[in-house]
CSV table of N, CA, C and O in Angstrom, one decimal:
chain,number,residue,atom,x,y,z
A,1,UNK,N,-103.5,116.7,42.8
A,1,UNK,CA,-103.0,116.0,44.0
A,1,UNK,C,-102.1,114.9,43.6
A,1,UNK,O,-102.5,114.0,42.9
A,2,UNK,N,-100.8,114.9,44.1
A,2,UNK,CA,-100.4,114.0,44.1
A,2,UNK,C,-100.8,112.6,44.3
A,2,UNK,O,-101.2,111.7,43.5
A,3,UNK,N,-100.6,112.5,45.1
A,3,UNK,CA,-101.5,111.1,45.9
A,3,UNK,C,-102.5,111.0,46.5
A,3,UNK,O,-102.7,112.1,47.1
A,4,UNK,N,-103.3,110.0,46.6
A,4,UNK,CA,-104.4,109.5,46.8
A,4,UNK,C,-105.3,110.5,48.1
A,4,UNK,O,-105.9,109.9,49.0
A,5,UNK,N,-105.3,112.0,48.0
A,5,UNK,CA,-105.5,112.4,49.1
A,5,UNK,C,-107.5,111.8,49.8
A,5,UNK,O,-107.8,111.5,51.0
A,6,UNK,N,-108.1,112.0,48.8
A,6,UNK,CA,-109.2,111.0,49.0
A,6,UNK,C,-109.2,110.3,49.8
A,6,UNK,O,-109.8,110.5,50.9
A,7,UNK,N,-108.3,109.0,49.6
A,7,UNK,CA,-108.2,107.9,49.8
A,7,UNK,C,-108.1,108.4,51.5
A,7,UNK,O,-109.0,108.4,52.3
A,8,UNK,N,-107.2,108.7,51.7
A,8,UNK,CA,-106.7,109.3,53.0
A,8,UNK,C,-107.9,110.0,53.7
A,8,UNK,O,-108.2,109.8,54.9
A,9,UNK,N,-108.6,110.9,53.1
A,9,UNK,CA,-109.2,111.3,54.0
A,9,UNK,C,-110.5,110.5,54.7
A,9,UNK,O,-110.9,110.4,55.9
A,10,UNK,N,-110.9,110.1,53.3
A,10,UNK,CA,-112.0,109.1,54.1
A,10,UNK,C,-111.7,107.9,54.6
A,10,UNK,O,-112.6,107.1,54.7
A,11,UNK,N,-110.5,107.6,55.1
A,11,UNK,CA,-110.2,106.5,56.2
A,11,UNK,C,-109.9,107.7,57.3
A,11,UNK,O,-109.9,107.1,58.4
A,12,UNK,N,-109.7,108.7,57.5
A,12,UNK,CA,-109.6,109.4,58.7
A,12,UNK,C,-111.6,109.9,59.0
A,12,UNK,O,-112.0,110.6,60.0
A,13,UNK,N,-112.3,109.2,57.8
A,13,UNK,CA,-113.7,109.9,58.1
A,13,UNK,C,-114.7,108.5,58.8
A,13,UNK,O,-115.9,108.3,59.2
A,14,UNK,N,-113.2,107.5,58.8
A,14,UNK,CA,-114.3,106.4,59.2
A,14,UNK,C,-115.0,106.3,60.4
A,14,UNK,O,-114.3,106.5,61.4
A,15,UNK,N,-116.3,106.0,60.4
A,15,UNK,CA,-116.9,106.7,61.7
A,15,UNK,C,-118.1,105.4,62.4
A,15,UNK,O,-118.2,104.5,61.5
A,16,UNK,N,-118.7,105.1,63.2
A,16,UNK,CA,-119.7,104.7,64.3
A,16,UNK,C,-120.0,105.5,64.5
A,16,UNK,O,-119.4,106.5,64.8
A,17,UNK,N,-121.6,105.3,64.4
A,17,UNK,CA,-122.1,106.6,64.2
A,17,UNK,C,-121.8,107.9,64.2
A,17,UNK,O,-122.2,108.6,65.1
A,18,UNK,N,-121.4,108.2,63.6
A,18,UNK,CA,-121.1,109.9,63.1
A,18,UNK,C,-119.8,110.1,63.4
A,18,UNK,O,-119.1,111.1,63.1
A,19,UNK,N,-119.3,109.1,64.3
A,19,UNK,CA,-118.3,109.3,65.0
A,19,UNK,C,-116.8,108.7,64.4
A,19,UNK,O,-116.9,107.5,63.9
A,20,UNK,N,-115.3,109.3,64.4
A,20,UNK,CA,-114.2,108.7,63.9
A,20,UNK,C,-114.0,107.8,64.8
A,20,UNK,O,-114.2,108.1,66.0
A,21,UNK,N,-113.5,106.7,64.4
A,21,UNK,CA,-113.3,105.2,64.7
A,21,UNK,C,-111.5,105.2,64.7
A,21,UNK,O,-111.0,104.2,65.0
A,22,UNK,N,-110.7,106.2,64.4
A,22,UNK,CA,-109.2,105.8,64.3
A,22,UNK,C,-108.4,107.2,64.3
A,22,UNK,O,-108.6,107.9,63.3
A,23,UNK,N,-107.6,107.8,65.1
A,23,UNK,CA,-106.9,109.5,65.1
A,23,UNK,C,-105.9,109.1,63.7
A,23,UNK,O,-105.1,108.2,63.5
A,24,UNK,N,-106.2,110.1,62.9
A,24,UNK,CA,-105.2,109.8,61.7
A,24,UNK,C,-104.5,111.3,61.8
A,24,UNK,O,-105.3,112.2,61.7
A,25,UNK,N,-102.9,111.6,62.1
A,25,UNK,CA,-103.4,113.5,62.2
A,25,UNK,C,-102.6,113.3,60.8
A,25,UNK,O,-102.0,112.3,60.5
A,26,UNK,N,-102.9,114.7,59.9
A,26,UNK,CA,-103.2,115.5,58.8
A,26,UNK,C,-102.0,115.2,58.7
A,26,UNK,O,-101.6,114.8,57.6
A,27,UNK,N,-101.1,115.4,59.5
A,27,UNK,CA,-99.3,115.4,58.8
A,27,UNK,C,-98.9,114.1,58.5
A,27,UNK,O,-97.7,113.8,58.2
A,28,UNK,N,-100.2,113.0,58.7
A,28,UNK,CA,-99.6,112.1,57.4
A,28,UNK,C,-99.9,111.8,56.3
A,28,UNK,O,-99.7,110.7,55.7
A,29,UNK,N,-100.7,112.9,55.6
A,29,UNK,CA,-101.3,113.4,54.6
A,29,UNK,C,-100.4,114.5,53.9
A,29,UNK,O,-100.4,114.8,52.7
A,30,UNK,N,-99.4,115.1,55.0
A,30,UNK,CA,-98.9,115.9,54.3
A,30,UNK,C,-97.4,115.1,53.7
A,30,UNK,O,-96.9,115.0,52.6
A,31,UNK,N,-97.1,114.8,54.9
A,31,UNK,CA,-95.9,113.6,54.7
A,31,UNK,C,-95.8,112.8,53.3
A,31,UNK,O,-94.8,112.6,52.7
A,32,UNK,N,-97.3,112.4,53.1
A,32,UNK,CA,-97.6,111.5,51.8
A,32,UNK,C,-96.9,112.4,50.5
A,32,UNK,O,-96.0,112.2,49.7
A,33,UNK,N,-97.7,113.5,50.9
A,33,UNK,CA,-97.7,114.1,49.3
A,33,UNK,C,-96.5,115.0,49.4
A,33,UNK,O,-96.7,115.9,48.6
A,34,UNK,N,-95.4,115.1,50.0
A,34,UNK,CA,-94.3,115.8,50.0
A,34,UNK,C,-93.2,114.0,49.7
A,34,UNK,O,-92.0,114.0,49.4
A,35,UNK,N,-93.7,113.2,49.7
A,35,UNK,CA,-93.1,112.0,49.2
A,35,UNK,C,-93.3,111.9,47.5
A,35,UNK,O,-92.4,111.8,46.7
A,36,UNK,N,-94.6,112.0,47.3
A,36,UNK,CA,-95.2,111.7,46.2
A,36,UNK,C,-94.6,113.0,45.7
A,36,UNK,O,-94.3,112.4,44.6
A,37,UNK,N,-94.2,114.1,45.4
A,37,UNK,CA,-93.6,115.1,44.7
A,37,UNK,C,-92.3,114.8,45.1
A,37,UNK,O,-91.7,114.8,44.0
A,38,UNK,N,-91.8,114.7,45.6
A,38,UNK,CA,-90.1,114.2,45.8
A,38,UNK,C,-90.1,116.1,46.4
A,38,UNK,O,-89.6,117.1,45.8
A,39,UNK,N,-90.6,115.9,47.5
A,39,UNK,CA,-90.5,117.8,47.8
A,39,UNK,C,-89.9,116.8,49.8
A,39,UNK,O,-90.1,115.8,50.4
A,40,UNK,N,-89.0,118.3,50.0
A,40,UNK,CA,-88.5,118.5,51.8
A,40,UNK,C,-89.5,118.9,52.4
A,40,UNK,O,-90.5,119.3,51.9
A,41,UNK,N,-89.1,118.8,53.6
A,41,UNK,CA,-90.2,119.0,54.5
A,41,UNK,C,-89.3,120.6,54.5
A,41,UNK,O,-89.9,121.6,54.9
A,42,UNK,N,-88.0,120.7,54.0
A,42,UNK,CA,-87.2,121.6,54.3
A,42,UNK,C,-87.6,123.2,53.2
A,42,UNK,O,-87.7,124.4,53.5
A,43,UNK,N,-87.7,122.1,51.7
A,43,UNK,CA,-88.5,123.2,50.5
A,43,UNK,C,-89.6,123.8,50.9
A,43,UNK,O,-89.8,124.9,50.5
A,44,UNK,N,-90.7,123.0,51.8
A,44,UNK,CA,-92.5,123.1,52.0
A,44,UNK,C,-92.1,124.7,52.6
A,44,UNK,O,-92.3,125.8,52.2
A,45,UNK,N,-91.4,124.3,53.7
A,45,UNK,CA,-91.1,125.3,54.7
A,45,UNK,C,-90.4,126.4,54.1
A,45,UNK,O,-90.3,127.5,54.6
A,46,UNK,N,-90.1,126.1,53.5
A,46,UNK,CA,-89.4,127.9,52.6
A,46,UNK,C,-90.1,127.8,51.7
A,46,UNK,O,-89.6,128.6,50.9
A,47,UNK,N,-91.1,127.3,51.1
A,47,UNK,CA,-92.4,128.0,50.1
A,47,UNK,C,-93.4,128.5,51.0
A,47,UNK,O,-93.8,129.7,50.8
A,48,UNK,N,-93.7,128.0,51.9
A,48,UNK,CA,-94.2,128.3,52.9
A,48,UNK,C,-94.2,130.2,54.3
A,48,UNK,O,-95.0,130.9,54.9
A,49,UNK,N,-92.5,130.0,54.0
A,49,UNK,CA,-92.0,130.6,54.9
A,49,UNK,C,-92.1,130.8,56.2
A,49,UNK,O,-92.1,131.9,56.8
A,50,UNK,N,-92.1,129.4,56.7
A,50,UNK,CA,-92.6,128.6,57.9
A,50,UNK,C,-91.1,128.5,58.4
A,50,UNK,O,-90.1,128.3,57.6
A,51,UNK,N,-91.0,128.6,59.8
A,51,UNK,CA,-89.7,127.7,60.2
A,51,UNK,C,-89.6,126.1,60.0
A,51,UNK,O,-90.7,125.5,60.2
A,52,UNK,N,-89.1,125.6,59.9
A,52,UNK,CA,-88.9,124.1,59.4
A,52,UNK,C,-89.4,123.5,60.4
A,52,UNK,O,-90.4,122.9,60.2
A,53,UNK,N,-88.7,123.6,61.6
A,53,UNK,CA,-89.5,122.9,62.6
A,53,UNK,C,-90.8,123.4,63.1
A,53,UNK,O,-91.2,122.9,64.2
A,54,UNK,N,-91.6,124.2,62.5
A,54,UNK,CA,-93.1,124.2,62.9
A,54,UNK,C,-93.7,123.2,61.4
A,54,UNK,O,-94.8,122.7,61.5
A,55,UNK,N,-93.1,123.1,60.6
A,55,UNK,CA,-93.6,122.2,59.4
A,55,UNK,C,-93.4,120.4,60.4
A,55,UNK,O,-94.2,119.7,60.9
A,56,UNK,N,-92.1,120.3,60.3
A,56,UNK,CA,-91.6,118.8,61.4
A,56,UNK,C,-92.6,118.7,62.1
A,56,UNK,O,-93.5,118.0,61.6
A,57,UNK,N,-92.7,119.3,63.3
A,57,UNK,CA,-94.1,119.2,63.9
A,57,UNK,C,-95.1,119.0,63.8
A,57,UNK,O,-95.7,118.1,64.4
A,58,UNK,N,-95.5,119.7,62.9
A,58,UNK,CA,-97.3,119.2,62.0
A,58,UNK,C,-96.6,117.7,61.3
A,58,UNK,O,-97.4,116.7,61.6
A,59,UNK,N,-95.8,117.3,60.7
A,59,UNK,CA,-96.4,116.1,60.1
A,59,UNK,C,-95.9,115.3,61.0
A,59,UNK,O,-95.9,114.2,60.5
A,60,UNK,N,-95.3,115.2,62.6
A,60,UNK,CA,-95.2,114.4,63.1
A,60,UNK,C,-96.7,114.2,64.1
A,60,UNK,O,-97.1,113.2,64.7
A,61,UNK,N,-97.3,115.5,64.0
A,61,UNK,CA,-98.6,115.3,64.7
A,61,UNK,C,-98.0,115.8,65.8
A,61,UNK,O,-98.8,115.5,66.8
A,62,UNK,N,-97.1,116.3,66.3
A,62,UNK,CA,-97.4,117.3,67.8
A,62,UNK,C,-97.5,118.6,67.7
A,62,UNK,O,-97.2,119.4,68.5
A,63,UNK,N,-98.4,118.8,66.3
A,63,UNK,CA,-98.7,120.3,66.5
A,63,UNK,C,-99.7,120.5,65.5
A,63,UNK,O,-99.7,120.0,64.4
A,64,UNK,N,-100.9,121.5,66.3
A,64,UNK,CA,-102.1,121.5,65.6
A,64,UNK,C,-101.9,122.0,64.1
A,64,UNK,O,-101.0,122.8,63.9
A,65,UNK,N,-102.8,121.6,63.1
A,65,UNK,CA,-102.6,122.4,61.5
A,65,UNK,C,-103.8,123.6,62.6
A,65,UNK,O,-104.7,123.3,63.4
A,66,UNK,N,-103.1,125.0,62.1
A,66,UNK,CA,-103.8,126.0,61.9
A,66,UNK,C,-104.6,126.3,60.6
A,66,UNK,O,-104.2,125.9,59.5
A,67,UNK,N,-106.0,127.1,60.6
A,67,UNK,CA,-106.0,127.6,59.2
A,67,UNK,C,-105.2,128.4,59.0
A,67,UNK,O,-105.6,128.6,57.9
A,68,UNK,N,-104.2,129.1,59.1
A,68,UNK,CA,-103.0,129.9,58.5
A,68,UNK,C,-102.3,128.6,58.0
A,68,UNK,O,-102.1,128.5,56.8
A,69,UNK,N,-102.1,128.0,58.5
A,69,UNK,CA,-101.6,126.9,57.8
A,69,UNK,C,-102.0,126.1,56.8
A,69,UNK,O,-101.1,125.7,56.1
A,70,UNK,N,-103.0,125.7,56.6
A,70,UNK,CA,-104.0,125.2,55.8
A,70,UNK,C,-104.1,126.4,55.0
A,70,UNK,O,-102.9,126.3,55.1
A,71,UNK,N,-104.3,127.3,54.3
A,71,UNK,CA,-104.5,128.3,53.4
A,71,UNK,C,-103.0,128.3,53.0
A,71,UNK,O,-102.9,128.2,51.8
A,72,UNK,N,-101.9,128.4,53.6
A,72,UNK,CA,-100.3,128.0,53.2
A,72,UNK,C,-100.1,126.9,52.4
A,72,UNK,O,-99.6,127.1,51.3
A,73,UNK,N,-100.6,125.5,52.8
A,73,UNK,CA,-100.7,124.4,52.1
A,73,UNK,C,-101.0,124.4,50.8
A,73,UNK,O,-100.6,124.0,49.7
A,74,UNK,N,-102.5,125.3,51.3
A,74,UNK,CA,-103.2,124.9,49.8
A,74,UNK,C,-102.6,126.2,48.8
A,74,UNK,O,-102.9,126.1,47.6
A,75,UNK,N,-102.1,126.8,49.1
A,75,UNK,CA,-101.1,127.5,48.1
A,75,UNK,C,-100.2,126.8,47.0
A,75,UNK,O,-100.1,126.9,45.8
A,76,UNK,N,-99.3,125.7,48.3
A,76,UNK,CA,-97.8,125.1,47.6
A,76,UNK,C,-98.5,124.0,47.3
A,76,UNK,O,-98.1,123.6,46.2
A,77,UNK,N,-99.4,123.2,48.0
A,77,UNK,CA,-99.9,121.5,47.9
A,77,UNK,C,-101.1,121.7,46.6
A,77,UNK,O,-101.4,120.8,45.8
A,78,UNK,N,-101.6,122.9,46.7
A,78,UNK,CA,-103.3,122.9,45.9
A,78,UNK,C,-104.0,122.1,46.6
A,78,UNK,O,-104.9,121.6,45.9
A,79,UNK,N,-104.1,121.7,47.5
A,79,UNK,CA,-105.2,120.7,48.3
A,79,UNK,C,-105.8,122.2,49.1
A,79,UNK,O,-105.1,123.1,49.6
A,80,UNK,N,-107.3,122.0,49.0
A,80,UNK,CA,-108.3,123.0,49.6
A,80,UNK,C,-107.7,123.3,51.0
A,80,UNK,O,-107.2,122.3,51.5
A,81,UNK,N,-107.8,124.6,51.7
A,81,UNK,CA,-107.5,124.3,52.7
A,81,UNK,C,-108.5,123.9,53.9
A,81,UNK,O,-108.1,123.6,55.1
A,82,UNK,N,-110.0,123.9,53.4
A,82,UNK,CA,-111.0,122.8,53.6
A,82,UNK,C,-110.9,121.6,54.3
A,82,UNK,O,-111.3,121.1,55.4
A,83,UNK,N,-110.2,121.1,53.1
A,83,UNK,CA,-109.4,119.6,53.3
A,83,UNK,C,-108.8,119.5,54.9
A,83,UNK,O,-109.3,119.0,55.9
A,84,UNK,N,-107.5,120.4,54.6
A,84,UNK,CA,-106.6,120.2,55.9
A,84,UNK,C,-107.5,120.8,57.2
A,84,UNK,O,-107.4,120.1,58.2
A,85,UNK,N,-108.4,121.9,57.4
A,85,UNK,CA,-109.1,121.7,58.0
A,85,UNK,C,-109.8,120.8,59.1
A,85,UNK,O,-109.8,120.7,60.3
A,86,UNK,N,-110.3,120.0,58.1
A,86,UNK,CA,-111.4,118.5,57.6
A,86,UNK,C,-110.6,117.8,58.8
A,86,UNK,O,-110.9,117.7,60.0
A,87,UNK,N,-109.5,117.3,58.1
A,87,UNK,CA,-108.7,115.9,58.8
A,87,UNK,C,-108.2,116.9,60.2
A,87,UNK,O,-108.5,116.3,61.2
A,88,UNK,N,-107.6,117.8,60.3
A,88,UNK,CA,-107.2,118.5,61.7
A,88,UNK,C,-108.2,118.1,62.4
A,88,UNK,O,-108.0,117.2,63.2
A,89,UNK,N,-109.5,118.5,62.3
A,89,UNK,CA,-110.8,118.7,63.2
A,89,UNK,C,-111.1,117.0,63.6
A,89,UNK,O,-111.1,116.5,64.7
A,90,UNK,N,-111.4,116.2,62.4
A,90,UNK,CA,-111.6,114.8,62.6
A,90,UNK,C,-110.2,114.1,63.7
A,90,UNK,O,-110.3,113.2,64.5
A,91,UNK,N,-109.0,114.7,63.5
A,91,UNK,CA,-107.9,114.2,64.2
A,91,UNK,C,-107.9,114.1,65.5
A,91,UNK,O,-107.5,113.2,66.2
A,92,UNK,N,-108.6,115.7,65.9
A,92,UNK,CA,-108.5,116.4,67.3
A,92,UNK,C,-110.0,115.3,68.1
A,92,UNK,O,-110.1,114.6,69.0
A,93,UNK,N,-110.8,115.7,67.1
A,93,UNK,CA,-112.1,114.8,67.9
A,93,UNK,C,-112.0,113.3,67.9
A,93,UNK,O,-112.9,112.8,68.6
A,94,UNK,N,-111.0,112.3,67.1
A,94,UNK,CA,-110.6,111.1,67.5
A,94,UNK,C,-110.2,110.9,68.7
A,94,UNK,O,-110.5,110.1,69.5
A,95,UNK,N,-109.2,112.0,68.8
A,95,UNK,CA,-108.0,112.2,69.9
A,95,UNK,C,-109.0,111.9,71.5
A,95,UNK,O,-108.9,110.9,72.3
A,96,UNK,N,-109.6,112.9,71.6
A,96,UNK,CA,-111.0,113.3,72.5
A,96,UNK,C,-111.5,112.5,72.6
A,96,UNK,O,-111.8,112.2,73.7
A,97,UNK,N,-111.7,111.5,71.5
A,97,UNK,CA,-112.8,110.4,71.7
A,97,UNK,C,-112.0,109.0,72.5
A,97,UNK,O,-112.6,108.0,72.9
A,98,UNK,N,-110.7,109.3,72.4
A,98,UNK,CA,-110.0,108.1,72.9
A,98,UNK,C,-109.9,107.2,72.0
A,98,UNK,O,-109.8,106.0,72.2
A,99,UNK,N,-110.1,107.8,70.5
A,99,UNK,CA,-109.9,106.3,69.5
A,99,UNK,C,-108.6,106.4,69.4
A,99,UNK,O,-107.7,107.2,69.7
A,100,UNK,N,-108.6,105.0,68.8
A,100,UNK,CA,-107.0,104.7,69.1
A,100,UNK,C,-105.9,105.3,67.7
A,100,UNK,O,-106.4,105.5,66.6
A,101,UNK,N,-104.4,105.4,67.8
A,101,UNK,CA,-104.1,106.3,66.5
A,101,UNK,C,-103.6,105.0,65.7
A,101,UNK,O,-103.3,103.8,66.0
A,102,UNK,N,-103.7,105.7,64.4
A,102,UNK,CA,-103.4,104.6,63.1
A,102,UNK,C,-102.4,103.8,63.7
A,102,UNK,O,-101.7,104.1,64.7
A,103,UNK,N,-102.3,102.5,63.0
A,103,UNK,CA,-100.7,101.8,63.3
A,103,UNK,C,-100.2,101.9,62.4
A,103,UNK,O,-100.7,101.9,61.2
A,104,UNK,N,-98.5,102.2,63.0
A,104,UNK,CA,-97.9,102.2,62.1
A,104,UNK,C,-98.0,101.2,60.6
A,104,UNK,O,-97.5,101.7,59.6
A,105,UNK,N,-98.6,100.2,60.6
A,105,UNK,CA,-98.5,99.1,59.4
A,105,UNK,C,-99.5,99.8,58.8
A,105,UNK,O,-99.4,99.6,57.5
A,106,UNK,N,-100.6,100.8,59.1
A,106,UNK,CA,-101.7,101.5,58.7
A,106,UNK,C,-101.0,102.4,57.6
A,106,UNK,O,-101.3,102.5,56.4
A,107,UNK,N,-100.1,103.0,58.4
A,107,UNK,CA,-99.8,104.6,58.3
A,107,UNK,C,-98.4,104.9,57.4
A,107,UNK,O,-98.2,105.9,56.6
A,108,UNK,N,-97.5,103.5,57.8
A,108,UNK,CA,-96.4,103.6,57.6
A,108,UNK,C,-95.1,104.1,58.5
A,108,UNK,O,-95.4,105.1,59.2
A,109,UNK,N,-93.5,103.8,58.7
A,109,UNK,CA,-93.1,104.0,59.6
A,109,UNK,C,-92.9,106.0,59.7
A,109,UNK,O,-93.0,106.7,58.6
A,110,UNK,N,-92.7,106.6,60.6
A,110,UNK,CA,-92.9,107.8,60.6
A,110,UNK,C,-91.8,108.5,61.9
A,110,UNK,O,-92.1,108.5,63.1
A,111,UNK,N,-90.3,109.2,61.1
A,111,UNK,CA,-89.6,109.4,62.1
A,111,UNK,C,-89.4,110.9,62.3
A,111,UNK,O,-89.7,111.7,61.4
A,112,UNK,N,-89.0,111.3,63.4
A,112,UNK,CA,-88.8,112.9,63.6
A,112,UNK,C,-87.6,113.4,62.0
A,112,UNK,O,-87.7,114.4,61.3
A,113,UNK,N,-86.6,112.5,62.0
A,113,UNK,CA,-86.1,113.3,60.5
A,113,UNK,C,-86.7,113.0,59.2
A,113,UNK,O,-86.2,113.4,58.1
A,114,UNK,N,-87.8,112.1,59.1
A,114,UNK,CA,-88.3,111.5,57.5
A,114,UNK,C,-88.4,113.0,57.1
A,114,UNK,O,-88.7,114.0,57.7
A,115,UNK,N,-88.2,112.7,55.7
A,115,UNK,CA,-88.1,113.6,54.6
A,115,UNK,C,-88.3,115.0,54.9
A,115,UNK,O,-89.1,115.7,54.3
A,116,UNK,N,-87.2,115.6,56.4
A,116,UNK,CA,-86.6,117.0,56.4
A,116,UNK,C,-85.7,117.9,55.1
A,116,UNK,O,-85.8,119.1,54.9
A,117,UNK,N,-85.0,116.9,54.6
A,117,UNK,CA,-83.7,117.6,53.5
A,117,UNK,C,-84.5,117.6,52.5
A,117,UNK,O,-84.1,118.0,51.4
């Protein structure tokens, strides 16, 4: 793994009682490590053989990671697709829970074209 996916996931695992305390969604986990490899969001999606903009989508977080997707990932990324799973599900039940989403200063800034080409 490129970067610190750990690190990432267990701040999306931080919880009161059992519960996630912050919505982190998964596509800025994927965003990370498509930085950290110097990879497109444009390459992911044709290793993938995804349309680009269903890849866009997921890491801007307006669109659920499927497991078809997550088993895709962990193909080109090697991250379990467990993992992506993991943070989808903790994402959706933040969401639900009304916790509030990372801040940007958290997260970093995050635009609809960051690292498309």
């Amino acid at each position: 793994m490129a970067t610190d996916v750990k690190a990432t996931a267990s701040k999306s695992l931080e919880t009161t009682e059992n519960r996630p305390t912050i919505a982190i969604p998964p596509g800025l986990m994927i965003r990370d490590e498509l930085e950290a490899r110097r990879m497109s969001q444009r390459r992911l999606a044709s290793e993938m053989k995804r349309p680009l903009h269903v890849i866009n989508e997921i890491v801007l977080g307006k669109r659920a990671l499927t497991p078809r997707t997550a088993l895709e990932l962990e193909k080109v990324l090697e991250i379990p697709a467990h993992v992506w799973i993991g943070l989808e599900g903790r994402y959706r039940l933040a969401l639900e829970l009304g916790c509030p989403l990372a801040s940007i200063d958290e997260i970093g800034p995050l635009t609809d074209d960051s690292s498309i080409d």
